[in-house]
Short mmCIF file of C-alpha atoms in Angstrom, two decimals:
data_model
loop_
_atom_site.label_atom_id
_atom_site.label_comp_id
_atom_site.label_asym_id
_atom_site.label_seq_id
_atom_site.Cartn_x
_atom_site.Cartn_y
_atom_site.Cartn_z
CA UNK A 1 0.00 0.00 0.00
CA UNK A 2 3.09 2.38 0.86
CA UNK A 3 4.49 1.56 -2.32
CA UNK A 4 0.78 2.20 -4.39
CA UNK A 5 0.68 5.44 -2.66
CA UNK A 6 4.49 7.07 -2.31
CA UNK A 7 5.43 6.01 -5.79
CA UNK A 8 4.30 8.45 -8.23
CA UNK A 9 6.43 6.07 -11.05
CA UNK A 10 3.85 4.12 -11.18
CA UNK A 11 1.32 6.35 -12.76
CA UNK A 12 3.59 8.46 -14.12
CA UNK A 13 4.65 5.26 -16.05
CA UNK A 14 1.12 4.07 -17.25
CA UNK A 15 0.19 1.50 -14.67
CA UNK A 16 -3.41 1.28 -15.75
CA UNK A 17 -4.60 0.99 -12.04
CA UNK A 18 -2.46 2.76 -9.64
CA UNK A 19 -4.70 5.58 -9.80
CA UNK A 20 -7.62 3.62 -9.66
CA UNK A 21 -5.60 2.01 -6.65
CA UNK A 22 -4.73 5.10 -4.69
CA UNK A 23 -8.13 6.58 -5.72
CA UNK A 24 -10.94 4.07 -4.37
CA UNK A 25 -9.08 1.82 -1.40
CA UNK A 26 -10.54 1.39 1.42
CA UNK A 27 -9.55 -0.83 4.47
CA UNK A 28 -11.34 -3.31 6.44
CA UNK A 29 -9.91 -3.99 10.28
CA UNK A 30 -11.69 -7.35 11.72
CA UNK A 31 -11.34 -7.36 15.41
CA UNK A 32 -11.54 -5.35 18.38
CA UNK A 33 -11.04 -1.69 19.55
CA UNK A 34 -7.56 -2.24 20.04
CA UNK A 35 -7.17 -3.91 16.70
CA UNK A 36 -8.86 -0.59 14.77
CA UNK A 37 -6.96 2.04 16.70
CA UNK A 38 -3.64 -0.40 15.98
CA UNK A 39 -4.29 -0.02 12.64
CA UNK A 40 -5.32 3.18 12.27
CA UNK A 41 -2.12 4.15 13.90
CA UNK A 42 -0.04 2.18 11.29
CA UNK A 43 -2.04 4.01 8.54
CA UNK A 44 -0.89 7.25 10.03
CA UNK A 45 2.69 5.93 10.13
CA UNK A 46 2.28 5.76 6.52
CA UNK A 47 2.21 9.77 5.94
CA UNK A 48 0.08 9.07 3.20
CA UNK A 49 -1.21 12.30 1.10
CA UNK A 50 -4.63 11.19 1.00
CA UNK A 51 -4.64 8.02 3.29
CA UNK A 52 -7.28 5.27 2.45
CA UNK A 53 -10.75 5.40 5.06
CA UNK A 54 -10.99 2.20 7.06
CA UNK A 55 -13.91 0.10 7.78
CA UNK A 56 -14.11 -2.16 10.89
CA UNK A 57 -15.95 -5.51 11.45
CA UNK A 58 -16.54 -5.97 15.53
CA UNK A 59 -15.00 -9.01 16.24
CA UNK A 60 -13.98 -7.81 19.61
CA UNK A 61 -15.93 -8.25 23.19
CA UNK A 62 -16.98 -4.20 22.92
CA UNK A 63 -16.71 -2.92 19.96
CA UNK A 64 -17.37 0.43 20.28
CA UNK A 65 -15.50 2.02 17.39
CA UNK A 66 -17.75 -0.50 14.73
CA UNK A 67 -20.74 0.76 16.80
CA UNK A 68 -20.14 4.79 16.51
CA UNK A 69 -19.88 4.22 12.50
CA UNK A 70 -23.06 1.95 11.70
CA UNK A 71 -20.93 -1.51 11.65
CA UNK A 72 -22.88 -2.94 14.69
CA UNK A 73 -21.64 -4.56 17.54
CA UNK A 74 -22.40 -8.04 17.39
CA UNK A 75 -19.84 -10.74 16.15
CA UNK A 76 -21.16 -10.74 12.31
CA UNK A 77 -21.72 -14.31 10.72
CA UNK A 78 -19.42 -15.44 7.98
CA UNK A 79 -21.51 -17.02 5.57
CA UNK A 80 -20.78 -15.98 1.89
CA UNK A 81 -23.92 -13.90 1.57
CA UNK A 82 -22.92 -11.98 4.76
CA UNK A 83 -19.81 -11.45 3.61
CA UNK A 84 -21.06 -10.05 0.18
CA UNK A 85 -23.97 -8.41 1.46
CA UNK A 86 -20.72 -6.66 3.88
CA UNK A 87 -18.40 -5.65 1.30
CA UNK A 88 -21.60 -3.77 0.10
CA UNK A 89 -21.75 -1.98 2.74
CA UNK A 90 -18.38 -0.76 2.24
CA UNK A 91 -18.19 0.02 -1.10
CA UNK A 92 -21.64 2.74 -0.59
CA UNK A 93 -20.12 3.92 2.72
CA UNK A 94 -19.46 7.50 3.25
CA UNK A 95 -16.17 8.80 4.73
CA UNK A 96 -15.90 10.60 8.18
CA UNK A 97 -13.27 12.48 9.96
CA UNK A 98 -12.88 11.75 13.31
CA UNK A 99 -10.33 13.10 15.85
CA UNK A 100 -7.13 11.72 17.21
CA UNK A 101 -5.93 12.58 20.47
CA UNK A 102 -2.85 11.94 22.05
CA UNK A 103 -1.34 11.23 25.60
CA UNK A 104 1.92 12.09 27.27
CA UNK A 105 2.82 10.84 30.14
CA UNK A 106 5.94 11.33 32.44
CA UNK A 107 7.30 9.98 35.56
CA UNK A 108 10.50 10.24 38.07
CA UNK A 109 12.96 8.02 37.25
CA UNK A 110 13.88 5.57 39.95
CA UNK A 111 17.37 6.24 42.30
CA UNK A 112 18.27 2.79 42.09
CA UNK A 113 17.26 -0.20 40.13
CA UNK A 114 16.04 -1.40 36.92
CA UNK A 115 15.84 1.83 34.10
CA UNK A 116 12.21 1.25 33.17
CA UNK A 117 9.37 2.14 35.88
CA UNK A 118 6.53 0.17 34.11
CA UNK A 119 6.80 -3.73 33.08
CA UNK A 120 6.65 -3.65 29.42
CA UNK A 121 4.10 -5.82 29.60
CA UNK A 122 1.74 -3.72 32.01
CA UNK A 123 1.74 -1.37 29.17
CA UNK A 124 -1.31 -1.82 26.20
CA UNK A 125 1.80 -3.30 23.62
CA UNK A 126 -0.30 -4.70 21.14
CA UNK A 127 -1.91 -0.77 20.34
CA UNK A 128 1.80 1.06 20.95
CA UNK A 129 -0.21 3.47 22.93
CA UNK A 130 2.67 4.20 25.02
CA UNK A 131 6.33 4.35 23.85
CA UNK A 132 9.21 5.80 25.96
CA UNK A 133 10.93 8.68 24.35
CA UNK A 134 14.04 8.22 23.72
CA UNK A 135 17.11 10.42 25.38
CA UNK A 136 18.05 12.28 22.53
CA UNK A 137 14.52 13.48 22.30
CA UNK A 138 13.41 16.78 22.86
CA UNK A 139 10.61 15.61 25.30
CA UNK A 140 13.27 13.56 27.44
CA UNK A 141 14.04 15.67 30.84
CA UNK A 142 16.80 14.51 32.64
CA UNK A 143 15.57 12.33 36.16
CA UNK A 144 12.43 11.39 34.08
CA UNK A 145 11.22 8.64 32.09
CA UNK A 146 8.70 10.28 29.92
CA UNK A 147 6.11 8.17 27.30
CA UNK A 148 3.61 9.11 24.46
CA UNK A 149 0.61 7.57 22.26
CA UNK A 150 -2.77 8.21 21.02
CA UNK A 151 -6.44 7.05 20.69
CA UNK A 152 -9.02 8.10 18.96
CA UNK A 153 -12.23 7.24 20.74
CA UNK A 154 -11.31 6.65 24.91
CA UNK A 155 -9.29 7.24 27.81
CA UNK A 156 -10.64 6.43 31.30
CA UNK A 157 -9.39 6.26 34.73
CA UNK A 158 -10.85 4.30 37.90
CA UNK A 159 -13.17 1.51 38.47
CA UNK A 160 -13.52 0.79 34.91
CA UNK A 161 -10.43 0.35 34.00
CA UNK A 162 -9.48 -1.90 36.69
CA UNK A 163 -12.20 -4.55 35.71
CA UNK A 164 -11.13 -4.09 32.40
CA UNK A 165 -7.70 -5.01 33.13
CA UNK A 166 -8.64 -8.17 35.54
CA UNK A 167 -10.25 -9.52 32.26
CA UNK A 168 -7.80 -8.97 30.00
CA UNK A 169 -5.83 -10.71 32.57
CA UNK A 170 -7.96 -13.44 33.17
CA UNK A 171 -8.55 -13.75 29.26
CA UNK A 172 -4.46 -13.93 28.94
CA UNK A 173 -4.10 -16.89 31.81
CA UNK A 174 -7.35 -18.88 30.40
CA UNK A 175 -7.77 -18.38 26.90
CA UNK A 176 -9.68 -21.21 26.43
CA UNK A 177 -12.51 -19.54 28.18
CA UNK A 178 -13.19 -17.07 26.24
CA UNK A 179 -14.95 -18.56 23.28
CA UNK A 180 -17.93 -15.85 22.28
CA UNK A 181 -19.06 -12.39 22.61
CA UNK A 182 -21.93 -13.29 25.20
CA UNK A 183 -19.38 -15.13 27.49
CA UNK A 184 -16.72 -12.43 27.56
CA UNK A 185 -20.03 -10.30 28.64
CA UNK A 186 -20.87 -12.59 31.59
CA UNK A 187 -17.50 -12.85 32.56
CA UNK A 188 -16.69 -8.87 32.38
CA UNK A 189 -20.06 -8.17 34.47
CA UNK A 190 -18.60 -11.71 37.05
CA UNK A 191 -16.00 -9.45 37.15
CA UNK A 192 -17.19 -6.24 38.19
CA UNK A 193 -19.22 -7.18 40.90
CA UNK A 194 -16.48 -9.17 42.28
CA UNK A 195 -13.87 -5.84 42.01
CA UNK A 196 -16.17 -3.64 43.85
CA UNK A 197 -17.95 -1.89 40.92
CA UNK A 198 -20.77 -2.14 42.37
CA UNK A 199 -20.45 -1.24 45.67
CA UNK A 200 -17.67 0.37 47.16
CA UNK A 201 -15.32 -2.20 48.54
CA UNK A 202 -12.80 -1.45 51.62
CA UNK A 203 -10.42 -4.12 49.83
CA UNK A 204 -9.36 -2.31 46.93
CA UNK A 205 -7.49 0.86 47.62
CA UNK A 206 -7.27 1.28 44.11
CA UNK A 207 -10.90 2.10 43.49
CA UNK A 208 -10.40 5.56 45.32
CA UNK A 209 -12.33 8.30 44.06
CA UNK A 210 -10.79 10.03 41.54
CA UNK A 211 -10.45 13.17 43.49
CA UNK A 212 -8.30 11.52 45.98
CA UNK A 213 -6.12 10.58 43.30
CA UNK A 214 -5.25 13.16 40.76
CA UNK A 215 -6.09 17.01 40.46
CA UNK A 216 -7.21 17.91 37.18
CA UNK A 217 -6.78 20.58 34.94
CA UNK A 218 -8.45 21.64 31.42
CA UNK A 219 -7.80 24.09 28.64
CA UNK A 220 -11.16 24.43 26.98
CA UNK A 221 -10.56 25.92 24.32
CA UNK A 222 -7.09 26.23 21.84
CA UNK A 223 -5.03 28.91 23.19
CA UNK A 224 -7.02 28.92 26.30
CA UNK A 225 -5.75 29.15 29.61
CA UNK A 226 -5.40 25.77 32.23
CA UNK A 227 -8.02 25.39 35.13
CA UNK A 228 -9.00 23.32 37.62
CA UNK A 229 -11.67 20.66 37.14
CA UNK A 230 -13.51 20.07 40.35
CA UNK A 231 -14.53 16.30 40.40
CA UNK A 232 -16.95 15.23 42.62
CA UNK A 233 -15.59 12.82 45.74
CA UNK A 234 -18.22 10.47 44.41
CA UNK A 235 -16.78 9.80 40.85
CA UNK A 236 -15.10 6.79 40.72
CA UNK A 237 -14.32 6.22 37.49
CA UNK A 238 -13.70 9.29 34.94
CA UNK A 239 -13.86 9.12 30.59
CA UNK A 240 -12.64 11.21 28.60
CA UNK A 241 -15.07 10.51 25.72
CA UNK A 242 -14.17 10.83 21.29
CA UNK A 243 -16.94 8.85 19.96
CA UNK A 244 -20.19 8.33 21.44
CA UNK A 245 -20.05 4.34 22.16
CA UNK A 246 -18.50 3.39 25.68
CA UNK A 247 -18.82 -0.13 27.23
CA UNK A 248 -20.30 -2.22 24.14
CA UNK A 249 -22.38 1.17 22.62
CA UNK A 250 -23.41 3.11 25.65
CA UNK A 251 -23.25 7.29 25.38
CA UNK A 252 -22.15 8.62 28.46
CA UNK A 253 -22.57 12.35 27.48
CA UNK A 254 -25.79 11.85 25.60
CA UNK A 255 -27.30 14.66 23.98
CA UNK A 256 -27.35 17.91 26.76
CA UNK A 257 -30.30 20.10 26.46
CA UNK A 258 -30.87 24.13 25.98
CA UNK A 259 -30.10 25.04 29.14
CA UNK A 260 -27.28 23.35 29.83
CA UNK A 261 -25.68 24.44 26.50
CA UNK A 262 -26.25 27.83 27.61
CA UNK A 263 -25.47 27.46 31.31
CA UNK A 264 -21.97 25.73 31.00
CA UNK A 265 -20.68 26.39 27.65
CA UNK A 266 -21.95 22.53 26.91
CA UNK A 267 -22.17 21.05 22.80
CA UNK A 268 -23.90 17.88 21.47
CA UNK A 269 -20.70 15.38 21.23
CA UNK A 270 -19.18 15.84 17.53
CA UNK A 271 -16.59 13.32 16.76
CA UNK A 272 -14.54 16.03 14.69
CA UNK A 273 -14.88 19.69 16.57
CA UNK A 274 -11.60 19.28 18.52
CA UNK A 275 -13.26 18.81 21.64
CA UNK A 276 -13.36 15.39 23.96
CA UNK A 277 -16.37 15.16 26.58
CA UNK A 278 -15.30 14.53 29.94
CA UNK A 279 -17.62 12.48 31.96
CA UNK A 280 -17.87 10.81 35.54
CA UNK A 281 -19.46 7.69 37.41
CA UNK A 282 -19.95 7.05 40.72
CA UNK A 283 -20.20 3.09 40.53
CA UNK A 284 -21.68 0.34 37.67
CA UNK A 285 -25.66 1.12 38.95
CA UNK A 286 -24.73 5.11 37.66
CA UNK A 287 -23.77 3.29 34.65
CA UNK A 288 -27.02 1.14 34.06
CA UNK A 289 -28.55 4.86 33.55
CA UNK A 290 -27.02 4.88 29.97
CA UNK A 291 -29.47 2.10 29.02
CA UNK A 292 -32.53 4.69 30.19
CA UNK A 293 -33.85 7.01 27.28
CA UNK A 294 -31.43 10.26 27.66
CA UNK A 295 -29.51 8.64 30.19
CA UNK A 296 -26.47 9.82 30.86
CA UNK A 297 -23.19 10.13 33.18
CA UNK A 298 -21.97 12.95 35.22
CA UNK A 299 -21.30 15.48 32.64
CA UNK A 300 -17.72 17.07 33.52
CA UNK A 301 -16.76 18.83 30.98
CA UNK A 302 -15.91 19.62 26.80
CA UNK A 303 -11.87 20.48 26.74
CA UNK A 304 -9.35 20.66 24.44
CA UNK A 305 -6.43 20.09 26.56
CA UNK A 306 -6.93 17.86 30.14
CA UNK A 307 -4.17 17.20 32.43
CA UNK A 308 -4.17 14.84 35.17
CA UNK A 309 -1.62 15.48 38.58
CA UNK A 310 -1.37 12.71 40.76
CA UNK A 311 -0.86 13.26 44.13
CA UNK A 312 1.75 12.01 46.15
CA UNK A 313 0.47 9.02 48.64
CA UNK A 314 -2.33 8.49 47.56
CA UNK A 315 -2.41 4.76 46.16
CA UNK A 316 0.32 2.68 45.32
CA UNK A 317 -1.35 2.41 41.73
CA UNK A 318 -4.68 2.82 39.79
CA UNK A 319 -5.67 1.17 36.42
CA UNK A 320 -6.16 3.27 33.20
CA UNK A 321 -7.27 2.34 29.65
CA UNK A 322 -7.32 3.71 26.23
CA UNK A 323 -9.76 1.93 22.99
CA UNK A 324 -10.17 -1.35 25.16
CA UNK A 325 -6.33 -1.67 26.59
CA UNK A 326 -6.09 -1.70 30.51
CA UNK A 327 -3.00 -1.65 32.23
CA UNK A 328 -1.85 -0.72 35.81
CA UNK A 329 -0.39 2.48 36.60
CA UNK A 330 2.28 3.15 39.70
CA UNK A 331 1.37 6.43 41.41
CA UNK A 332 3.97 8.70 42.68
CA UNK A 333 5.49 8.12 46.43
CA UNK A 334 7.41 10.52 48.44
CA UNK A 335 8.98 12.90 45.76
CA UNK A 336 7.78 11.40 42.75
CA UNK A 337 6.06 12.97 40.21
CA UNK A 338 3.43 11.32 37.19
CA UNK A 339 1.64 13.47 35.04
CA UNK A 340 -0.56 12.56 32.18
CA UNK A 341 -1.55 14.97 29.37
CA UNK A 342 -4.11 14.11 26.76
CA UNK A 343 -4.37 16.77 23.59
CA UNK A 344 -5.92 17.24 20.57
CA UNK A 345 -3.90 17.32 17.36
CA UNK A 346 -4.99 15.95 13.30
CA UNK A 347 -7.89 13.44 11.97
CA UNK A 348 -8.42 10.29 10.56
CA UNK A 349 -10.58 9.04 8.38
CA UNK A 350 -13.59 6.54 9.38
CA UNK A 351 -15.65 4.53 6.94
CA UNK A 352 -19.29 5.20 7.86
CA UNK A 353 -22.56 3.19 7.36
CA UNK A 354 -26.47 3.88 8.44
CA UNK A 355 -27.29 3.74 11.29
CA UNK A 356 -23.81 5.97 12.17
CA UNK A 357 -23.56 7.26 15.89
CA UNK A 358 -21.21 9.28 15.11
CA UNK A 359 -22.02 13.39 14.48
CA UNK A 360 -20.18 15.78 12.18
CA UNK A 361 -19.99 19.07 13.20
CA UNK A 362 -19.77 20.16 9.86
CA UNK A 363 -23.17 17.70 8.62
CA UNK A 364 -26.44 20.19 8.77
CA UNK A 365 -28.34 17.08 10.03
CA UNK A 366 -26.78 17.17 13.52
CA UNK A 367 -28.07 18.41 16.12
CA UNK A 368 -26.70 21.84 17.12
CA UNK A 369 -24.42 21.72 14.06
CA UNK A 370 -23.54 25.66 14.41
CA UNK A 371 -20.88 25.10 16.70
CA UNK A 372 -19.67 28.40 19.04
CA UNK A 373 -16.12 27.48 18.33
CA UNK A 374 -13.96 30.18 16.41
CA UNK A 375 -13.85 28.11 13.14
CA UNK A 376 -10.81 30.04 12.26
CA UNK A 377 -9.02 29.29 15.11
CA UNK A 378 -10.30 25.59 14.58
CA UNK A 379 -9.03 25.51 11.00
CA UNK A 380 -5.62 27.07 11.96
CA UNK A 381 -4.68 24.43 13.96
CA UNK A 382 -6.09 21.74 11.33
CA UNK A 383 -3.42 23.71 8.37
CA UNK A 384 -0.83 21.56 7.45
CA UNK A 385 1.18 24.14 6.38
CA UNK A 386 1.18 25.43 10.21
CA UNK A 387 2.35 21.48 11.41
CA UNK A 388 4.87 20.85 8.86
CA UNK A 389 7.44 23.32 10.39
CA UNK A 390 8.84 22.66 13.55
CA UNK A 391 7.12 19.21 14.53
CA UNK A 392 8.04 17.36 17.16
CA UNK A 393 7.70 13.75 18.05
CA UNK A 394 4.73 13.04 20.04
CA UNK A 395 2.95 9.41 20.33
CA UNK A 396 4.07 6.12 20.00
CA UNK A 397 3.17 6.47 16.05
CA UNK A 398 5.37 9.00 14.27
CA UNK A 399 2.08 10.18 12.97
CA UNK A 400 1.51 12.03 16.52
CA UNK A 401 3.27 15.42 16.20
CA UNK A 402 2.58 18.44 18.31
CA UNK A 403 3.98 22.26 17.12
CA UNK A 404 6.31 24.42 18.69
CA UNK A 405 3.70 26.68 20.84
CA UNK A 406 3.04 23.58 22.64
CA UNK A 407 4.61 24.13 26.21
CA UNK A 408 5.78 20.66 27.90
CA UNK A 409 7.82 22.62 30.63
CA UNK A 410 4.96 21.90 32.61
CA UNK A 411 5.28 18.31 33.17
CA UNK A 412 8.78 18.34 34.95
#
């Protein structure tokens, strides 16, 4: 595909299809969450002028990025009339632009001991999501061990993650148990009442509240200025929301009404306006509310920018998770310092099928399409013109680049 696509030689000397080629292909990822945003990061490692749109087929336990495009989320069949009647699909389906957000996270490096704070295999290594900067690169401070990636629909923090990561474990020691979508569901929801999920449990020190745990801070708007998020001690579990499927196709920012557009600056959740929702839950029963008409979680926030200071003390560790990959986080002790920085940056390009999820702030039929956003300032920062010079490494993909004006100072 590289070759189709960085070669001009080949139209240039009369291949009859490499237009056609570069033109009309479109990819189709089979698996999970962490399978799509895999591959959409190797796309983006292409630097491709026009890169192809991608498709995905949920063969995962979730599936939440099929879901938000009209793919479904149940395991399809495989019958040749499925498959066809699939490939159909694709070939009518519309393209989409969808953010991509990225995450940098750094931590005190230890006096003594091993080099590496985190067991490479406590990190999601399958997506790349995290990938330690080397010490020739700019980002590298001296006493630090700092680390990068991306997503493109979640991050989350808490409760959440943790069950998420005790199946995923669970899934690695007894493969042979996990055999279909409906028994992966049992087993996650075994699972979460067992963690403490649904009740508060005095044996897991990791299920804090969030406010115990970090302080957070959010820019909410480009070129904005940093405050402080005030999370509520009840909010166990916090997402910071791209796409609107969560948890096998739940919303948890829904669709907020008049008021509270007008009242806190709120937007219906566009999957392209440079904005991720920011949303809360208490415990799994705050989550059943997503399966109520409107439900919804505790509505944070919209930001650009969120930032996430741990405090020192606090818990030995907490679990995190980006597009379906858990993994278990060491908190700072004594002196130490972790901070984790999520930003926006470019777009990719979704496949999309009806019934899409998914809203366009630029499609008339969404709701509250007119956006309040300075679509100058928006576009600016979309320019490639304005990201070519200067660009720094920034995820785990070289695709994730961040411009000079962006100030990492902060993080030491």
């Amino acid at each position: 595909m590289a070759v189709v696509f960085s070669n001009p030689m080949l139209k240039s000397n009369g291949d009859p299809i490499a237009f056609q080629i570069q033109s009309n292909l479109r990819l189709i990822v089979a698996g999970g969450d962490g399978t799509a945003s895999w591959l959409l990061g190797v796309v983006s490692d292409l630097k491709l002028s026009h890169p192809p749109p991608i498709a995905t087929v949920p063969l995962g336990t979730g599936n939440n990025l099929p879901f938000s495009f009209g793919w479904g989320k149940k395991n399809p069949t495989t019958d040749q009339e499925a498959v066809k009647s699939f490939l159909g699909q694709v070939k009518k389906a519309r393209e989409m632009n969808i953010d991509s957000w990225h995450i940098i996270m750094r931590m005190r490096a230890p006096q003594e001991g091993p080099c590496e704070p985190i067991a490479p295999l406590e990190l999601p290594h399958s997506l790349h999501a995290f990938h330690r900067v080397s010490g020739s690169d700019s980002l590298n401070m001296e006493g630090y061990h700092t680390y990068r990636g991306g997503f493109w629909n979640y991050f989350s923090m808490g409760m959440d993650a943790q069950v998420s990561y005790e199946f995923h474990s669970e899934r690695k020691r007894n493969p042979e148990k996990f055999k279909n979508q409906l028994t992966n569901q049992s087993t996650y929801a075994k699972l979460g009442l067992k963690q403490g999920w649904f009740a508060a449990s005095l044996t897991h020190p990791s299920s804090r509240n969030i406010a115990q745990l970090a302080k957070v801070r959010i820019m909410k708007r480009p070129g904005g200025q940093w405050e402080e998020l005030k999370i509520p001690r009840s909010i166990r579990s916090i997402v910071c929301l791209n796409l609107p499927s969560f948890s096998g196709g739940l919303n948890p920012w829904g669709t907020p009404g008049t008021r509270k557009v007008q009242d806190r600056d709120l937007t219906a959740p566009f999957v392209d306006d440079g904005l991720i929702e920011v949303v809360g839950f208490r415990d799994a029963w705050h989550g059943l509310v997503l399966l109520a008409p409107n439900g919804h979680g505790t509505r944070l926030a919209q930001a650009h920018r969120i930032r996430f200071e741990f405090h020192k003390g606090a818990a030995e560790h907490t679990f995190m998770r980006i597009d379906g990959e858990p993994w278990k986080q060491p908190l700072p002790k004594d002196d130490d310092t972790v901070v984790v920085e999520i930003s926006h940056l470019r777009q990719v390009t979704m496949l999309a099928s009806d019934p899409c999820k998914s809203k366009s702030v630029n499609d008339p039929s969404s709701p509250m399409c007119c956006s309040n956003h300075d679509d100058d300032e928006r576009n600016s920062l979309e320019d490639e013109d304005e990201w070519e010079e200067g660009r720094k490494k920034f995820g785990a993909a070289d695709t994730f680049k961040f411009p000079d004006e962006v100030d990492v100072a902060h993080l030491s």
